[in-house]
Amino acid sequence: MKSPYEYLADIIVKRPRLVACLLVLMLILSLVGASLTEMKTGNETYVYKDEPSGSLVLHYADAFSSKSIILIVEGADVTTPDVIAYLDMLEGAIRNQRYVLGAVSYVDLLKSANGGVLPTSKGEIITLMDALPSDSMSNLLPSNTLAMVNVPLETGLSSDTEVEIVNNIESLVEFSGAPAGITVSVSGSPAFTAGMRDDMSQNMSTLITLAMVLMVVAVMLLFSHVRYTLLPVIVVFCGIIATFGFMGFVGIGISSIVIAAFPVLIGIGIDYAIQFHSRIDDEAREHPIDVAVKRTIVNYGPAVMLAMIATSLGFIALTILAPAPSVADFGFICTIGVVWCYLAALLYVPTFAMVINYKPKPPKVKKDGSNGSSLMSKYDDLLGNTAAAIAKRAIPVLLFLAMFAVVGIQLDEKVIIDTDEESMVPADMPAMTSMKKITSIVGSTNTITVYIKADSIRDPQTLKWIDDFGKYTLNKNTKLRGVTSIASIIKEYNGGILPTTIQEIDEIWAKVPQTTLNRYASGQTETVMEFSMDSISIPQTQSLIKDMEKDLDWFVQHPGLSADFTGSMSMFSEMIDKISDSKNPMTYFGFLLIFIYLIIVYRNFSAVTPLIPIMMIVGWNGMVMYVLGLTYSLLTATLGAMTIGVASEYTILIMERYLEEKKNGLDLISSIRIAVQKIGTAITVSGLTTVFGFAALLLSTSPMIQNFGAITVVTVVFSLLGAIIVMPASLAVFENLKAHLDAKKQEKLSKRGI
């Protein structure tokens, strides 16, 4: 019975032009799907909706989280009459925008103190400013050269809506006609989100373009001994387009994490394309092109598929145990993308070869008429001799290299985990620069949020508990600056005294502006407390929140009341624990999947040998991360599982060729020598080409993706070293152990007379 690969080979050989037309049609369909992809930001990329903490974060964002756009006004003097008139006009235009609750600046304080009329002279302005409370003025007018306009937005807005509002306000500012010497920049959390989206879009196109350019350079340098050198680059581009199309049709958004998947896929996909191109070139030197294509598809297609499945298993482990939805999307896209890149190589390369009647380049001839010894053939010999020497000294080599792996595993635990969203965008992004400017003036704008659910948030007992917990927590934690809650607002409207009866509470409640109530109360049963804090790092915030959680557990809650921490600070702090708890299980699960896969496929004791170099590479990665001062983020937390995926391909290809040579009757050392000699050169070329693809990540504007790029480049280099150096030693040890066990078994059988 024919295999699927034989059927495929027959179709491509007999109907190459029909297959080519179908592939072009698929490419067009993929382009349509790719046009449907959208950028994805916001809490949905960090939390799972089906987890209690995740659902609470999303509910809080819908019910309470009211973000503000901040306008930063700068100039030689922002308190002149013409600037005041300009700001008053600009605020009026902004208030008319949909979803905007208002606009507040020091100009509103001046108007309020002047009977609702704008002051028209510098003298009036100075007099009014001197009469106003300094605390109120300093928040909106830190100096005569800088003022801020606060633009609060409605609660529960989607990221798309926030970005739309930011764009509208930026347009208003652009065409508002600011006085000479006055600049107005748009900042705040929504502007940061908009800037992050723009950077992601630009970053993605830049990374993919750079990866493709670097691929062209790499194949021109390393793959020039075949015709149509750039064919693998075109093939992997088709695979990436197919992946984009799949994302568009199934509705997977592109987040800052998912962006990094594409250079990874380009790096892996180029390997598949080079492998098929190289194999067809070799076969075409000895057979007609139709035979060469058929032999390549039938004999090499399944071997590369086995390596592809092993690679996919590493990414599947990532998808299943991911600490955040964006990481799960990264693993899923890598899994699907690897399959698409394999199919592109399997279909496009043979079809192209048939359509153009591919002929290999003739060997270069020296002036004396001999073929001579090429650089590649010398490298082949070097690999073969090195592998044989390592196989003869397998145990010392493994022990020496394992020592570094063990040290690396220990150092890996000391690598810092960073979940700060600011590390995902360039430091010079305008929205980031503006945010830092605000922080330097007014301090941290971040808050730690406590969500409270009670039978009635107007109940005197509930309000007293909220007030008491706020006071207790502030007194206990020096990093907290203040607290705002429904209790503090009621006190503010009641002369600093908390009312003790429901009737009093209802009367004061009616005096509070609805916009203020909406920010801190939802219905009659839900409310939040917001603790303002010093500007501290995410790890320090995590420690602070854990201390506050202990306080919350200790602080007795009356029946009918429950309280939990939520919001962005709590979410990013919890992410540290999630990364710490999941990065090792993702790696172990990847190992388990590969182990089971190898046993099922090969049913051989030596089949687990690829795991030895992979385990060492994971350890070496930990050492490199510690030495280079890199941090674990949502992206680099995927490193262990991704290493398994990338390294397994090289090691399995070496093992495949070794088993083939053993089957042909060669001894252990000779089999290892030829396996590394034949496969080592091919994986070196494709591996170095992969390094060029991953190197594009180093040129990203995102610090997080730069770190990921640095360690993935190192991972690919280690994967090559693991396949060429560790794999021969592993094969030798396992085969000798197997021979020893077989001899022992035979000896026992002989003693029993069997």
Short mmCIF file of C-alpha atoms in Angstrom, two decimals, residues 94-261:
data_model
loop_
_atom_site.label_atom_id
_atom_site.label_comp_id
_atom_site.label_asym_id
_atom_site.label_seq_id
_atom_site.Cartn_x
_atom_site.Cartn_y
_atom_site.Cartn_z
CA ILE A 94 -12.31 67.90 24.53
CA ARG A 95 -15.40 67.82 26.78
CA ASN A 96 -17.55 67.45 23.66
CA GLN A 97 -15.78 64.22 22.73
CA ARG A 98 -17.68 60.96 23.21
CA TYR A 99 -16.72 58.85 26.27
CA VAL A 100 -14.97 61.84 27.91
CA LEU A 101 -16.25 62.73 31.39
CA GLY A 102 -14.61 66.15 31.52
CA ALA A 103 -11.37 68.10 31.38
CA VAL A 104 -9.74 69.75 34.40
CA SER A 105 -6.73 72.07 34.61
CA TYR A 106 -5.57 74.95 36.78
CA VAL A 107 -7.58 77.21 34.42
CA ASP A 108 -10.80 75.77 35.89
CA LEU A 109 -9.60 76.66 39.40
CA LEU A 110 -8.89 80.23 38.29
CA LYS A 111 -12.34 80.55 36.66
CA SER A 112 -14.05 79.14 39.73
CA ALA A 113 -12.23 81.60 42.01
CA ASN A 114 -13.06 84.46 39.62
CA GLY A 115 -16.81 83.92 39.45
CA GLY A 116 -16.70 81.73 36.35
CA VAL A 117 -14.86 84.34 34.27
CA LEU A 118 -11.39 83.95 32.75
CA PRO A 119 -8.82 86.45 34.10
CA THR A 120 -7.55 88.70 31.31
CA SER A 121 -4.38 90.17 32.79
CA LYS A 122 -1.21 88.77 34.32
CA GLY A 123 -1.89 90.69 37.52
CA GLU A 124 -5.32 89.08 37.96
CA ILE A 125 -3.83 85.67 37.32
CA ILE A 126 -1.10 86.09 39.94
CA THR A 127 -3.63 87.36 42.52
CA LEU A 128 -5.97 84.42 41.95
CA MET A 129 -3.13 81.89 42.03
CA ASP A 130 -1.89 83.25 45.37
CA ALA A 131 -5.39 82.93 46.82
CA LEU A 132 -5.89 79.29 45.76
CA PRO A 133 -4.73 76.33 47.94
CA SER A 134 -1.17 75.41 46.97
CA ASP A 135 -1.92 71.65 47.06
CA SER A 136 -4.66 71.96 44.45
CA MET A 137 -2.56 74.19 42.20
CA SER A 138 0.68 72.18 42.43
CA ASN A 139 -0.95 69.02 41.07
CA LEU A 140 -2.16 70.81 37.94
CA LEU A 141 0.50 73.52 37.68
CA PRO A 142 3.83 72.16 39.00
CA SER A 143 5.67 75.22 37.67
CA ASN A 144 5.15 78.26 35.46
CA THR A 145 6.70 76.32 32.58
CA LEU A 146 4.54 73.19 32.80
CA ALA A 147 0.83 72.55 33.30
CA MET A 148 -1.33 69.45 33.08
CA VAL A 149 -4.89 68.87 31.89
CA ASN A 150 -6.63 65.81 33.32
CA VAL A 151 -9.18 64.18 30.97
CA PRO A 152 -11.04 61.34 32.78
CA LEU A 153 -12.77 58.75 30.59
CA GLU A 154 -15.86 56.64 31.17
CA THR A 155 -15.43 53.27 32.88
CA GLY A 156 -15.40 49.92 31.09
CA LEU A 157 -14.04 51.16 27.76
CA SER A 158 -12.31 48.68 25.48
CA SER A 159 -8.69 49.17 24.40
CA ASP A 160 -9.89 49.90 20.85
CA THR A 161 -12.18 52.68 22.10
CA GLU A 162 -9.43 54.19 24.28
CA VAL A 163 -7.05 54.27 21.31
CA GLU A 164 -9.76 55.95 19.20
CA ILE A 165 -10.26 58.64 21.88
CA VAL A 166 -6.50 59.25 22.09
CA ASN A 167 -6.31 59.65 18.32
CA ASN A 168 -9.24 62.10 18.36
CA ILE A 169 -7.70 64.21 21.12
CA GLU A 170 -4.31 64.19 19.37
CA SER A 171 -6.07 65.53 16.26
CA LEU A 172 -7.78 68.24 18.33
CA VAL A 173 -4.45 69.27 19.84
CA GLU A 174 -2.72 69.26 16.45
CA PHE A 175 -5.24 71.65 14.90
CA SER A 176 -5.99 73.72 18.02
CA GLY A 177 -3.57 76.52 17.18
CA ALA A 178 -1.42 76.61 20.32
CA PRO A 179 0.22 79.98 21.14
CA ALA A 180 3.79 80.46 19.95
CA GLY A 181 6.32 78.59 22.10
CA ILE A 182 3.68 76.33 23.68
CA THR A 183 3.75 72.56 23.10
CA VAL A 184 1.01 70.12 24.11
CA SER A 185 1.68 66.37 24.32
CA VAL A 186 -0.86 63.63 25.00
CA SER A 187 0.02 61.17 27.76
CA GLY A 188 -1.56 58.89 30.34
CA SER A 189 -2.40 55.19 30.33
CA PRO A 190 -4.65 55.26 27.21
CA ALA A 191 -1.94 57.14 25.28
CA PHE A 192 0.57 54.52 26.42
CA THR A 193 -1.73 51.79 25.05
CA ALA A 194 -2.08 53.62 21.74
CA GLY A 195 1.67 54.15 21.52
CA MET A 196 2.27 50.51 22.37
CA ARG A 197 -0.03 49.41 19.55
CA ASP A 198 1.69 51.67 17.04
CA ASP A 199 5.07 50.39 18.16
CA MET A 200 3.89 46.77 17.93
CA SER A 201 2.65 47.29 14.38
CA GLN A 202 5.86 49.01 13.32
CA ASN A 203 7.97 46.51 15.27
CA MET A 204 6.32 43.52 13.62
CA SER A 205 6.82 44.75 10.07
CA THR A 206 10.39 45.81 10.89
CA LEU A 207 11.28 42.49 12.51
CA ILE A 208 9.87 40.39 9.69
CA THR A 209 11.58 42.56 7.07
CA LEU A 210 14.91 42.43 8.91
CA ALA A 211 14.62 38.68 9.43
CA MET A 212 14.00 38.17 5.72
CA VAL A 213 16.91 40.47 4.77
CA LEU A 214 19.25 38.65 7.15
CA MET A 215 18.02 35.35 5.72
CA VAL A 216 18.92 36.53 2.22
CA VAL A 217 22.42 37.45 3.41
CA ALA A 218 22.80 34.13 5.21
CA VAL A 219 21.72 31.90 2.34
CA MET A 220 23.83 33.90 -0.12
CA LEU A 221 26.86 33.26 2.07
CA LEU A 222 26.18 29.71 3.22
CA PHE A 223 23.99 28.16 0.55
CA SER A 224 25.53 29.47 -2.66
CA HIS A 225 26.66 26.00 -3.82
CA VAL A 226 23.12 25.27 -5.14
CA ARG A 227 21.02 26.88 -7.86
CA TYR A 228 18.23 29.30 -6.90
CA THR A 229 19.91 30.16 -3.62
CA LEU A 230 17.06 32.42 -2.48
CA LEU A 231 14.34 29.78 -2.96
CA PRO A 232 14.29 28.84 0.78
CA VAL A 233 13.68 32.50 1.71
CA ILE A 234 10.70 32.69 -0.66
CA VAL A 235 9.35 29.38 0.65
CA VAL A 236 9.55 30.41 4.30
CA PHE A 237 7.87 33.72 3.41
CA CYS A 238 4.95 31.71 1.97
CA GLY A 239 4.82 29.69 5.20
CA ILE A 240 4.67 32.88 7.29
CA ILE A 241 1.90 34.30 5.08
CA ALA A 242 -0.06 31.06 5.58
CA THR A 243 0.39 31.41 9.35
CA PHE A 244 -0.85 35.01 9.24
CA GLY A 245 -3.83 33.89 7.18
CA PHE A 246 -4.68 31.20 9.73
CA MET A 247 -4.50 33.78 12.55
CA GLY A 248 -6.84 36.11 10.70
CA PHE A 249 -9.43 33.44 9.94
CA VAL A 250 -9.52 32.01 13.51
CA GLY A 251 -9.35 35.43 15.19
CA ILE A 252 -6.02 35.27 17.04
CA GLY A 253 -4.81 38.81 17.78
CA ILE A 254 -1.21 40.00 17.60
CA SER A 255 0.12 40.97 21.03
CA SER A 256 3.61 42.13 22.03
CA ILE A 257 4.43 38.50 22.88
CA VAL A 258 3.03 36.94 19.70
CA ILE A 259 5.13 39.30 17.55
CA ALA A 260 8.26 37.42 18.61
CA ALA A 261 6.87 34.18 17.16
#
